[in-house]
CSV table of C-alpha atoms and ligand atoms in Angstrom, one decimal:
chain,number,residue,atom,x,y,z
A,1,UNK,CA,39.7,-45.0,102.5
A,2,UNK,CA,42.1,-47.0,100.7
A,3,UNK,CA,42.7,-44.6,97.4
A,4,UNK,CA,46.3,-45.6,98.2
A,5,UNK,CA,47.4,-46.1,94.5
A,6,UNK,CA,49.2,-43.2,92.6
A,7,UNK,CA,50.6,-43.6,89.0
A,8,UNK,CA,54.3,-43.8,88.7
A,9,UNK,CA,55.9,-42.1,91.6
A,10,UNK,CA,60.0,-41.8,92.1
A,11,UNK,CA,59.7,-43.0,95.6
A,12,UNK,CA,57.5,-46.1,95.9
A,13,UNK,CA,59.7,-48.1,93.1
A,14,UNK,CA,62.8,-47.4,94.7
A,15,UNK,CA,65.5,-48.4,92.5
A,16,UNK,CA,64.2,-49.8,89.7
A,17,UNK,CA,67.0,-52.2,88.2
A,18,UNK,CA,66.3,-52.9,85.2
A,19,UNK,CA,65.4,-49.9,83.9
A,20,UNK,CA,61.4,-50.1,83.9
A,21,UNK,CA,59.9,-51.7,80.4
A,22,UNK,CA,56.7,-51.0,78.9
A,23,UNK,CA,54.4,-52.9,80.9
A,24,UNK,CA,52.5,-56.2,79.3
A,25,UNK,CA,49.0,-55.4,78.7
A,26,UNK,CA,45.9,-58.0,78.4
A,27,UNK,CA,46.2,-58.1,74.7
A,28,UNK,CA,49.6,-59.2,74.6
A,29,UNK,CA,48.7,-61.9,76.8
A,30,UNK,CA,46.2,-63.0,75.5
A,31,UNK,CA,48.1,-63.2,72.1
A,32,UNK,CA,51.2,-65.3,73.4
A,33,UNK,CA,48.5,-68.0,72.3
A,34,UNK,CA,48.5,-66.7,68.8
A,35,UNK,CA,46.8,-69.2,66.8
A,36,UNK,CA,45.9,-71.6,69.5
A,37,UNK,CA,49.9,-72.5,70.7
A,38,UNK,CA,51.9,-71.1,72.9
A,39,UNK,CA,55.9,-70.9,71.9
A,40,UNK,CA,57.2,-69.8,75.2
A,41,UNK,CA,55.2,-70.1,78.8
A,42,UNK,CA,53.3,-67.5,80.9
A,43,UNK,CA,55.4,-67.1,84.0
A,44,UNK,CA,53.0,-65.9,86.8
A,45,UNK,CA,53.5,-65.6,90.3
A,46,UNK,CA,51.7,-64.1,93.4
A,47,UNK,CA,53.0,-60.8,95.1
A,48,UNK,CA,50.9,-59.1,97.9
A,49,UNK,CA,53.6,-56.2,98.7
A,50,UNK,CA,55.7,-53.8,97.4
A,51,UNK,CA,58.7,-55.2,97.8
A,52,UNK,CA,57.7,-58.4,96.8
A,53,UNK,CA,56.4,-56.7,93.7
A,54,UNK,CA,60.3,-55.6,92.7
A,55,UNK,CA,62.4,-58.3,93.2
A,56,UNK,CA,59.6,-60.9,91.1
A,57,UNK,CA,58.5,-58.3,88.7
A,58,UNK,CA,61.5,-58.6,85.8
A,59,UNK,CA,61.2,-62.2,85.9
A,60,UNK,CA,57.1,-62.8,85.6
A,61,UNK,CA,54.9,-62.2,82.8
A,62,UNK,CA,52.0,-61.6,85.4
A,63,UNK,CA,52.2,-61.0,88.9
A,64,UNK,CA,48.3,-61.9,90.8
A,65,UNK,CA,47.9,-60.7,93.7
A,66,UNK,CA,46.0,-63.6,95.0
A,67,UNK,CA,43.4,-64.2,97.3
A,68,UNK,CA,45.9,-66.7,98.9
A,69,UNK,CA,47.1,-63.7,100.5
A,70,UNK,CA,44.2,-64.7,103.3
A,71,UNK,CA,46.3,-68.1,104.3
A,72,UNK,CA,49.4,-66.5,103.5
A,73,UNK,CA,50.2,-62.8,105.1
A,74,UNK,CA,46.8,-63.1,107.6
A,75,UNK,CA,47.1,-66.9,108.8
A,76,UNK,CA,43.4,-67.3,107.7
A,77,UNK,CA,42.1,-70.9,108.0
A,78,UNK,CA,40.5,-70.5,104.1
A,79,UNK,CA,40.2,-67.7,101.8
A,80,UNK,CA,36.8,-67.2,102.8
A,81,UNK,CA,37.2,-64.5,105.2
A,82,UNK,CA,39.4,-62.2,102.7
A,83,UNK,CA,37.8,-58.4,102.3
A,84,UNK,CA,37.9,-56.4,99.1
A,85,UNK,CA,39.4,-54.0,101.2
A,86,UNK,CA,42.3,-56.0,101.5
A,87,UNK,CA,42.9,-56.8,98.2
A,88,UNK,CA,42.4,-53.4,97.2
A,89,UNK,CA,45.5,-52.8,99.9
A,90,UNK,CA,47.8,-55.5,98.6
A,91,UNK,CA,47.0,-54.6,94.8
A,92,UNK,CA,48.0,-51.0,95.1
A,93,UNK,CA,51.0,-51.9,96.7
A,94,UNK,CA,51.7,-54.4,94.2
A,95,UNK,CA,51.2,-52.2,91.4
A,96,UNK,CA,53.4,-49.5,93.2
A,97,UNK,CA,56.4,-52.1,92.9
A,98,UNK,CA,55.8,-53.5,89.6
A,99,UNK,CA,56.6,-52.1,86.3
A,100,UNK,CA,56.5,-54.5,83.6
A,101,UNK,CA,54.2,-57.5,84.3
A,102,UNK,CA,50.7,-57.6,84.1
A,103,UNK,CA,48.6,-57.4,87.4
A,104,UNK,CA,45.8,-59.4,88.3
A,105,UNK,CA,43.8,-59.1,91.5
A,106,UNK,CA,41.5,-61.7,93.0
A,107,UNK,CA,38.1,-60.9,93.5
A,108,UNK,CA,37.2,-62.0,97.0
A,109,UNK,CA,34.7,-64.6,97.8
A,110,UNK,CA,31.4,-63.1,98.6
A,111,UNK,CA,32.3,-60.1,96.6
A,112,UNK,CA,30.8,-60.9,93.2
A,113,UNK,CA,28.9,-64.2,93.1
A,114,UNK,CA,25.6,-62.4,93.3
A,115,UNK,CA,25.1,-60.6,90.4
A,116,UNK,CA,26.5,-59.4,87.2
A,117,UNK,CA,26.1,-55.7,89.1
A,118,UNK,CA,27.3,-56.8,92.2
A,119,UNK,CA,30.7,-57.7,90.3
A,120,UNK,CA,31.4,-55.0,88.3
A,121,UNK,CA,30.6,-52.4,91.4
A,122,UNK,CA,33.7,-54.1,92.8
A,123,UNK,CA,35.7,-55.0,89.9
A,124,UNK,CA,35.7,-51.4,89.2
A,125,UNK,CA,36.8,-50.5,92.7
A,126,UNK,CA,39.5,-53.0,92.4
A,127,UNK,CA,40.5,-51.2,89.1
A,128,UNK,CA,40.4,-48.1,90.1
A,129,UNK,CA,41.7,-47.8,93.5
A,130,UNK,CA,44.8,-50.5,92.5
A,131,UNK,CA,45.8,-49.3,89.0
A,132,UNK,CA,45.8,-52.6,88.2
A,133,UNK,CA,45.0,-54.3,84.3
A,134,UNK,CA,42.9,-57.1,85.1
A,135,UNK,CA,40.6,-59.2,87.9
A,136,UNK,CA,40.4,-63.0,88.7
A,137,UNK,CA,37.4,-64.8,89.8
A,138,UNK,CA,36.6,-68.3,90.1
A,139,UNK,CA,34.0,-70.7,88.8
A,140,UNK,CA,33.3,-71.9,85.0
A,141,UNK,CA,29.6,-71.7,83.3
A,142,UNK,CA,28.1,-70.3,86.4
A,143,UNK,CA,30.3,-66.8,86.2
A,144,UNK,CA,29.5,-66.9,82.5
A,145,UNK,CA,26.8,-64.1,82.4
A,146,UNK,CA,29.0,-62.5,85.2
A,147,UNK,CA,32.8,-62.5,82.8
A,148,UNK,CA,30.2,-61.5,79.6
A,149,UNK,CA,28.5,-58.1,81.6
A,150,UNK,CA,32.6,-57.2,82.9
A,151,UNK,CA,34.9,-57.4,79.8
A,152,UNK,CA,32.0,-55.5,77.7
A,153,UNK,CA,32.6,-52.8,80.5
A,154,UNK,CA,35.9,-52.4,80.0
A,155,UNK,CA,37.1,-55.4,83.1
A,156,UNK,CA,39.2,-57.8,81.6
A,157,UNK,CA,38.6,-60.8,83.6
A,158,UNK,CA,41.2,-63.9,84.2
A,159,UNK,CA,38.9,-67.1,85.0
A,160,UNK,CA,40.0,-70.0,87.2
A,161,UNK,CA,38.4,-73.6,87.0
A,162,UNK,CA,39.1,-76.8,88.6
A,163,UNK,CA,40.2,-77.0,92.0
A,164,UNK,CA,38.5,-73.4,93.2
A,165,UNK,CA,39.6,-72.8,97.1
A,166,UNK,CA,36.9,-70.3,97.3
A,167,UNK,CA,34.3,-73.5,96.8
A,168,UNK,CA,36.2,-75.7,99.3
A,169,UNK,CA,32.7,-76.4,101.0
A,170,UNK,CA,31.0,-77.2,98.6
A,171,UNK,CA,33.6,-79.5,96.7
A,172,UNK,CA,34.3,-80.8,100.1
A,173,UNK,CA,38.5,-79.8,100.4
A,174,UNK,CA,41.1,-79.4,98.4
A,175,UNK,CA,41.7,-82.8,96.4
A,176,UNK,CA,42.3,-82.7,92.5
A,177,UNK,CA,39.9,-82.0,90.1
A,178,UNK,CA,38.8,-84.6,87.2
A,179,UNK,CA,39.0,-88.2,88.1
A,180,UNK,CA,35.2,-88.8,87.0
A,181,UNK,CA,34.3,-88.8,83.7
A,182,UNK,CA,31.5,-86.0,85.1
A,183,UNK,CA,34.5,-83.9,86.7
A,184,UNK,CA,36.4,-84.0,83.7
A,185,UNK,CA,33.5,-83.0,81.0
A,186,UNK,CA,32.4,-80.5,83.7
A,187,UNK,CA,36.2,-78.5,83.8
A,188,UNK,CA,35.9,-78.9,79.5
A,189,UNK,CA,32.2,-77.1,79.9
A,190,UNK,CA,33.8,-74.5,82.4
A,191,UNK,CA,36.9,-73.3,80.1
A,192,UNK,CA,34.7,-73.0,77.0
A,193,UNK,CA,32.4,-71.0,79.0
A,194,UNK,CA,34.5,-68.4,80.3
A,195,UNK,CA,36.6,-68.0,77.0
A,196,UNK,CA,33.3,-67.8,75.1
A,197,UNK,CA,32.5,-65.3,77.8
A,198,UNK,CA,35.3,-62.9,77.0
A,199,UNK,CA,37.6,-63.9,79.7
A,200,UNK,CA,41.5,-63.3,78.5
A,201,UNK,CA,42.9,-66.0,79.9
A,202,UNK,CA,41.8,-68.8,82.6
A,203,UNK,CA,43.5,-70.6,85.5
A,204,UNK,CA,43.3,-74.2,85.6
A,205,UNK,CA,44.0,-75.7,89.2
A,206,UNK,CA,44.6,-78.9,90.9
A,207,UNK,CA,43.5,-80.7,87.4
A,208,UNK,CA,44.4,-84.2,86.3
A,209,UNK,CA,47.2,-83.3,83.7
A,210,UNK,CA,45.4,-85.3,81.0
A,211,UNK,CA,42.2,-82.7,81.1
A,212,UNK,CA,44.8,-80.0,81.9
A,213,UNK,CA,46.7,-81.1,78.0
A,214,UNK,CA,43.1,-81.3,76.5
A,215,UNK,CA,41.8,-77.9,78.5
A,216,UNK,CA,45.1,-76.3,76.8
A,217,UNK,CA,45.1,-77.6,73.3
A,218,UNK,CA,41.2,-77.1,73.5
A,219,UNK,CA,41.0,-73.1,74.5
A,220,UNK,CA,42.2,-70.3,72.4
A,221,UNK,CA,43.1,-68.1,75.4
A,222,UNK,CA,46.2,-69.0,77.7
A,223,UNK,CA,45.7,-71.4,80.2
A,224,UNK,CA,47.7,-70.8,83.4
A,225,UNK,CA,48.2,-74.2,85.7
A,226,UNK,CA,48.7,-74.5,89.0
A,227,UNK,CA,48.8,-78.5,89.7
A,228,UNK,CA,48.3,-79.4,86.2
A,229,UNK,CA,50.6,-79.6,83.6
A,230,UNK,CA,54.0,-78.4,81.9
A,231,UNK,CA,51.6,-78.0,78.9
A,232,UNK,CA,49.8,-75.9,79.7
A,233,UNK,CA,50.3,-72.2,78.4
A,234,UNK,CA,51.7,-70.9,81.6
A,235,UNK,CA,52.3,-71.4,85.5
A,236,UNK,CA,51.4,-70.0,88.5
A,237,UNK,CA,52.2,-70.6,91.7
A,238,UNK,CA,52.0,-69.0,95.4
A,239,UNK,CA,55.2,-67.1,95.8
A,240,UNK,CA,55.9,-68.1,99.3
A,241,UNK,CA,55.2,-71.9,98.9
A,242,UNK,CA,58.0,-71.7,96.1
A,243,UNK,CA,60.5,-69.7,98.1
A,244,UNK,CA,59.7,-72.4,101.2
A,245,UNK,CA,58.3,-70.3,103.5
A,246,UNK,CA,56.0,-73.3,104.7
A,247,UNK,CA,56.7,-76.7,105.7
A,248,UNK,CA,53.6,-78.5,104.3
A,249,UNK,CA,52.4,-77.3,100.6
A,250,UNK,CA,50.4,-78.8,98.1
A,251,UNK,CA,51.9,-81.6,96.4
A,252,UNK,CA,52.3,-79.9,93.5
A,253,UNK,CA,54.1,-77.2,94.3
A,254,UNK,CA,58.1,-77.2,93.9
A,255,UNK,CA,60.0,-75.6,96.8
A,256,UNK,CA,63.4,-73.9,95.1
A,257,UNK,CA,64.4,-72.5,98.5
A,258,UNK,CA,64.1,-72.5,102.3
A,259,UNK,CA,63.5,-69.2,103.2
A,260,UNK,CA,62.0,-70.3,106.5
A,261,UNK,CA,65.3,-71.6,107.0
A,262,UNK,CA,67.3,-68.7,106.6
A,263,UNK,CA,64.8,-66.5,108.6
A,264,UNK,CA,64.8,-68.2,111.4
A,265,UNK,CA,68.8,-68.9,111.3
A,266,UNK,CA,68.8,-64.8,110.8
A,267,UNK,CA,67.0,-63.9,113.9
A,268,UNK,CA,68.7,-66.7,116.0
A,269,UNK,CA,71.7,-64.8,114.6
A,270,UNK,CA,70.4,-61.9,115.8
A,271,UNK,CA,69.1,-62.6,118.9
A,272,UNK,CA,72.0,-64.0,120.1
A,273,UNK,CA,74.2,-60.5,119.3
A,274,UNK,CA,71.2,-58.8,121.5
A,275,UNK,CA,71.9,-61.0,124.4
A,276,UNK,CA,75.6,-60.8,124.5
A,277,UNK,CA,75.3,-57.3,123.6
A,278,UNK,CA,77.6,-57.3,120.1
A,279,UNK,CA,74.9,-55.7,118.1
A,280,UNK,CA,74.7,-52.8,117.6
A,281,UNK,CA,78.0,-52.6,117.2
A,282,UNK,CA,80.2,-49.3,116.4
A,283,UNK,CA,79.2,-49.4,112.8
A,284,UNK,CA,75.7,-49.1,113.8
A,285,UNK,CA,75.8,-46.7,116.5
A,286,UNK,CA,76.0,-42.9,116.7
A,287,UNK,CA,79.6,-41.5,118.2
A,288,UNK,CA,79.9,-37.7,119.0
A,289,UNK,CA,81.6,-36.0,116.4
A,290,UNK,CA,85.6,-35.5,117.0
B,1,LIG,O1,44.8,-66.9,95.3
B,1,LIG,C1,45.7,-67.4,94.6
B,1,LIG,O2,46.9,-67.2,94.9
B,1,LIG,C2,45.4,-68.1,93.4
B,1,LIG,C3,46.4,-68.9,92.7
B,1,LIG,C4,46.8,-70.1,93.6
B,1,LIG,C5,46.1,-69.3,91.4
B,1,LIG,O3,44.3,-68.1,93.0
């Protein structure tokens, strides 16, 4: 059983700095693109824990608990093998530690593809079990039907077009979507579909910028890039590739840190204290009492 999500609890947000705000709903995203533009950017990033959760939560519009999480936390070769019991994990615990931005949870390959039935069976367990507000799933006209039969049952549903990871067999890797004039009128036909769908919002990945600009200025709803443009309505990116906690990323990612760096100076640090016996020191040890 994984019914680990409970609703507001003073323990699992541990010290919540700012003060908790009202947390974004669906409609307000999906109305940052009030009349077709967008004054300031979505800022979206992944979380899969708790803790992760708090320190990106004040700064994010949405946080998606991604299905990235597969490479990411498990070392998986390809998202393929991620469960719906894992996201269901990750998302509660996401949720737990967030207050104010909107989460989305992936919807694991395998999971939904089948059926309009099929998708809403686990969209609802996602929903339910997570507390989250919303669920991501890739593909364009062929999730159609699927994005239609959730959001008039009370799923709002983030899309994602372009460069989908869960497809990587099929499209072959994970090269940029668009260069053909086929690609390109195929990712146009895929964003009108899911926003005439009902979808809230759809992510737009590894997309020539040019159709990324004319996907944006095209779609009423919020598009979200990842590998596509500084146009677009807002970003995403995977958390840990920002923060450098890989040595190769995608291309288009931007690393602001080298947290590998300071992890591995850390335990050296550490490691060496343990050998020469300096940690734990007297600070960190127990002394009878005087
Ligand atoms: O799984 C994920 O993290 C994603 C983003 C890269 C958009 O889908």
């Amino acid at each position: 059983m994984s019914t680990t999500f409970k609703l507001d609890t003073a323990t699992s947000r541990a010290t919540p700095t700012p003060k908790p705000r009202k947390r974004l709903t669906v409609p307000r995203i999906r109305d940052h693109k009030k009349d077709g533009k967008t004054k300031e950017p979505l800022v979206m990033l992944t979380a899969y824990t708790a803790r992760q959760a708090q320190l990106l939560d004040a700064h994010c519009d949405m946080l998606l608990v991604g299905d990235s999480l597969g490479q990411v936390i498990y070392g998986l070769d390809s998202t393929l093998p991620v469960t719906v019991d894992m996201m269901v994990n990750h998302g509660a615990a996401v949720v737990r530690g967030s207050y104010h931005s909107l989460v989305v949870v992936d919807m694991p390959f395998g999971a939904y593809e089948a059926s309009p039935e099929a998708a809403f069976e686990v969209a609802a367990r996602i929903m339910a079990e997570t507390g989250c507000a919303a669920v991501k799933l890739e593909g364009g006209e062929a999730m159609a039907e699927t994005i239609s039969f959730l959001t008039s049952r009370g799923i709002p549903v983030m899309a994602h077009v372009g460069l989908t990871p869960q497809a990587v067999n099929v499209l072959g890797g994970y090269m940029a979507r668009g260069r053909s004039q086929e690609e390109h009128e195929k990712i146009m036909r895929d964003g009108k579909a899911v926003q005439d769908a009902g979808a809230f919002s759809v992510v737009a990945e590894g997309v020539i910028e040019p159709i990324a600009i004319s996907l944006t200025q095209t779609l009423e709803i919020p598009v979200i890039g990842i590998g596509a443009s500084a146009q677009c309505d807002g970003q995403v990116l995977v958390t840990e590739d920002m923060l450098g906690m890989f040595e190769r990323v995608p291309r288009f990612v931007k690393k602001y840190n080298n947290i590998a760096e300071v992890i591995e100076q850390t335990a050296a640090q550490y490691a060496a204290e343990v050998r020469e016996r300096s940690f734990p020191g007297e600070e960190q040890t127990y002394q009878p009492k005087q």
